[in-house]
Amino acid sequence: MICVNIKAERFEVLDSLRHKDFEKTYKSMAERVVQYAINYMKTQFADKTVRWERFSWFKLEKVTQPDQISCGMYVIRWMKHWEGKYNSALTKDWKRIDLINEERECLMLDIILDEENLERERIMKEATKYCNMKNKKKELKGRK
């Protein structure tokens, strides 16, 4: 995740995979993304006095995920808690896969159960059918 911190005049890179070759491999891509953001902000905001050339790059080095698949969950957590500096809410207890998976399940349920989800009723019906089918299989196994 890249944050444009206008107040601190820096581009903040949050990378839970801790790519060692950021400078060589990823920085040029990050610079292109940042340039798109700068161009957008220049066209959308009346105050165009930001001096982008003064901005520096900051890479958060304190956070490493324990696996290769949870980066999306880290990005979501960072979007909730990043304030331009490290704070414990970013990683609290997140070295344990079971806690990351618990957060993943909660997010999934929030999305599925949200009143705005147009597929909510269909998914609930399918989930109920699935649970009923699973329970029947357990019953049959128990009778054998």
Short mmCIF file of C-alpha atoms in Angstrom, two decimals:
data_model
loop_
_atom_site.label_atom_id
_atom_site.label_comp_id
_atom_site.label_asym_id
_atom_site.label_seq_id
_atom_site.Cartn_x
_atom_site.Cartn_y
_atom_site.Cartn_z
CA MET A 1 0.00 0.00 0.00
CA ILE A 2 1.26 3.48 -0.79
CA CYS A 3 -0.02 6.44 1.19
CA VAL A 4 0.46 10.00 0.03
CA ASN A 5 1.10 11.90 3.25
CA ILE A 6 0.79 15.53 2.23
CA LYS A 7 1.36 16.88 5.74
CA ALA A 8 4.64 14.96 6.23
CA GLU A 9 5.60 15.44 2.55
CA ARG A 10 6.32 11.81 1.90
CA PHE A 11 5.12 8.72 0.06
CA GLU A 12 4.67 5.91 2.57
CA VAL A 13 5.13 2.31 1.42
CA LEU A 14 3.59 -0.36 3.62
CA ASP A 15 4.74 -3.78 2.46
CA SER A 16 4.07 -6.74 4.74
CA LEU A 17 6.04 -9.07 2.47
CA ARG A 18 9.08 -6.84 3.08
CA HIS A 19 10.39 -6.99 -0.46
CA LYS A 20 14.14 -6.64 -0.12
CA ASP A 21 14.46 -5.48 -3.72
CA PHE A 22 11.94 -2.62 -3.47
CA GLU A 23 14.37 -0.02 -4.82
CA LYS A 24 15.38 -2.14 -7.80
CA THR A 25 12.11 -3.86 -8.70
CA TYR A 26 9.10 -2.06 -7.25
CA LYS A 27 10.02 1.59 -6.76
CA SER A 28 9.58 2.55 -10.43
CA MET A 29 6.10 0.99 -10.42
CA ALA A 30 5.29 2.76 -7.13
CA GLU A 31 6.51 6.05 -8.62
CA ARG A 32 4.16 5.62 -11.59
CA VAL A 33 1.20 4.97 -9.26
CA VAL A 34 2.13 8.01 -7.18
CA GLN A 35 2.40 10.14 -10.34
CA TYR A 36 -1.16 9.13 -11.30
CA ALA A 37 -2.32 10.14 -7.82
CA ILE A 38 -0.51 13.47 -8.06
CA ASN A 39 -2.03 14.21 -11.48
CA TYR A 40 -5.48 13.37 -10.15
CA MET A 41 -5.05 15.58 -7.08
CA LYS A 42 -3.80 18.47 -9.20
CA THR A 43 -6.96 18.37 -11.31
CA GLN A 44 -9.40 17.89 -8.43
CA PHE A 45 -8.28 20.30 -5.73
CA ALA A 46 -8.27 24.07 -5.87
CA ASP A 47 -5.20 24.30 -3.61
CA LYS A 48 -2.42 23.28 -5.97
CA THR A 49 0.43 24.58 -3.86
CA VAL A 50 1.75 21.17 -2.80
CA ARG A 51 5.43 20.95 -3.69
CA TRP A 52 5.64 17.35 -4.82
CA GLU A 53 9.35 17.57 -5.61
CA ARG A 54 10.06 17.91 -1.87
CA PHE A 55 8.42 14.58 -1.00
CA SER A 56 10.58 11.72 0.23
CA TRP A 57 9.95 7.96 0.34
CA PHE A 58 9.26 6.18 3.62
CA LYS A 59 9.14 2.40 3.85
CA LEU A 60 7.64 0.78 6.95
CA GLU A 61 10.05 -1.94 8.03
CA LYS A 62 8.40 -3.15 11.25
CA VAL A 63 5.64 -5.33 9.82
CA THR A 64 6.07 -8.76 8.27
CA GLN A 65 3.26 -11.17 7.63
CA PRO A 66 3.74 -14.81 8.70
CA ASP A 67 2.67 -16.30 5.36
CA GLN A 68 2.50 -15.50 1.64
CA ILE A 69 -1.28 -15.01 1.33
CA SER A 70 -2.37 -12.47 3.95
CA CYS A 71 -1.13 -9.24 2.35
CA GLY A 72 -4.68 -8.17 1.47
CA MET A 73 -5.73 -8.50 5.10
CA TYR A 74 -2.75 -6.40 6.14
CA VAL A 75 -3.65 -3.72 3.61
CA ILE A 76 -7.23 -3.61 4.93
CA ARG A 77 -5.97 -3.30 8.51
CA TRP A 78 -3.54 -0.55 7.47
CA MET A 79 -6.32 1.37 5.73
CA LYS A 80 -8.20 1.34 9.03
CA HIS A 81 -5.30 2.25 11.32
CA TRP A 82 -2.45 3.96 9.43
CA GLU A 83 -1.86 7.50 10.71
CA GLY A 84 1.53 8.22 9.16
CA LYS A 85 3.46 6.37 11.84
CA TYR A 86 3.72 2.89 13.24
CA ASN A 87 1.20 1.98 15.92
CA SER A 88 0.45 -1.36 17.55
CA ALA A 89 -3.07 -1.55 16.10
CA LEU A 90 -1.45 -2.28 12.74
CA THR A 91 -0.11 -5.64 13.84
CA LYS A 92 -1.61 -6.44 17.24
CA ASP A 93 -1.50 -10.23 17.55
CA TRP A 94 -1.16 -10.61 13.78
CA LYS A 95 1.74 -13.01 13.80
CA ARG A 96 -0.74 -15.81 14.42
CA ILE A 97 -2.42 -17.24 11.33
CA ASP A 98 -5.54 -18.21 13.29
CA LEU A 99 -6.17 -14.56 14.23
CA ILE A 100 -5.64 -13.39 10.66
CA ASN A 101 -8.09 -16.07 9.49
CA GLU A 102 -10.59 -14.97 12.13
CA GLU A 103 -10.37 -11.41 10.80
CA ARG A 104 -10.75 -12.76 7.25
CA GLU A 105 -13.92 -14.64 8.25
CA CYS A 106 -15.37 -11.56 9.97
CA LEU A 107 -14.71 -9.46 6.87
CA MET A 108 -16.34 -12.09 4.66
CA LEU A 109 -19.42 -12.19 6.91
CA ASP A 110 -19.61 -8.38 7.00
CA ILE A 111 -19.69 -8.34 3.20
CA ILE A 112 -22.17 -11.19 2.83
CA LEU A 113 -24.56 -9.97 5.54
CA ASP A 114 -24.50 -6.30 4.60
CA GLU A 115 -27.97 -5.02 3.71
CA GLU A 116 -26.57 -3.46 0.53
CA ASN A 117 -25.35 -6.83 -0.77
CA LEU A 118 -27.71 -7.64 -3.64
CA GLU A 119 -26.75 -11.32 -3.46
CA ARG A 120 -27.32 -11.63 0.28
CA GLU A 121 -30.58 -13.61 0.20
CA ARG A 122 -29.35 -16.02 -2.48
CA ILE A 123 -26.11 -16.66 -0.62
CA MET A 124 -27.98 -17.22 2.66
CA LYS A 125 -30.28 -19.77 0.98
CA GLU A 126 -27.31 -21.60 -0.55
CA ALA A 127 -25.48 -21.59 2.78
CA THR A 128 -28.54 -23.01 4.54
CA LYS A 129 -28.85 -25.76 1.92
CA TYR A 130 -25.16 -26.56 2.28
CA CYS A 131 -25.35 -26.76 6.09
CA ASN A 132 -28.46 -28.98 5.91
CA MET A 133 -26.73 -31.29 3.44
CA LYS A 134 -23.62 -31.46 5.62
CA ASN A 135 -25.71 -32.28 8.70
CA LYS A 136 -27.54 -35.06 6.84
CA LYS A 137 -24.21 -36.61 5.82
CA LYS A 138 -23.07 -36.54 9.46
CA GLU A 139 -26.33 -38.21 10.52
CA LEU A 140 -25.90 -40.97 7.95
CA LYS A 141 -22.31 -41.58 9.05
CA GLY A 142 -23.44 -41.78 12.67
CA ARG A 143 -26.03 -44.48 11.85
CA LYS A 144 -23.49 -46.79 10.23
#
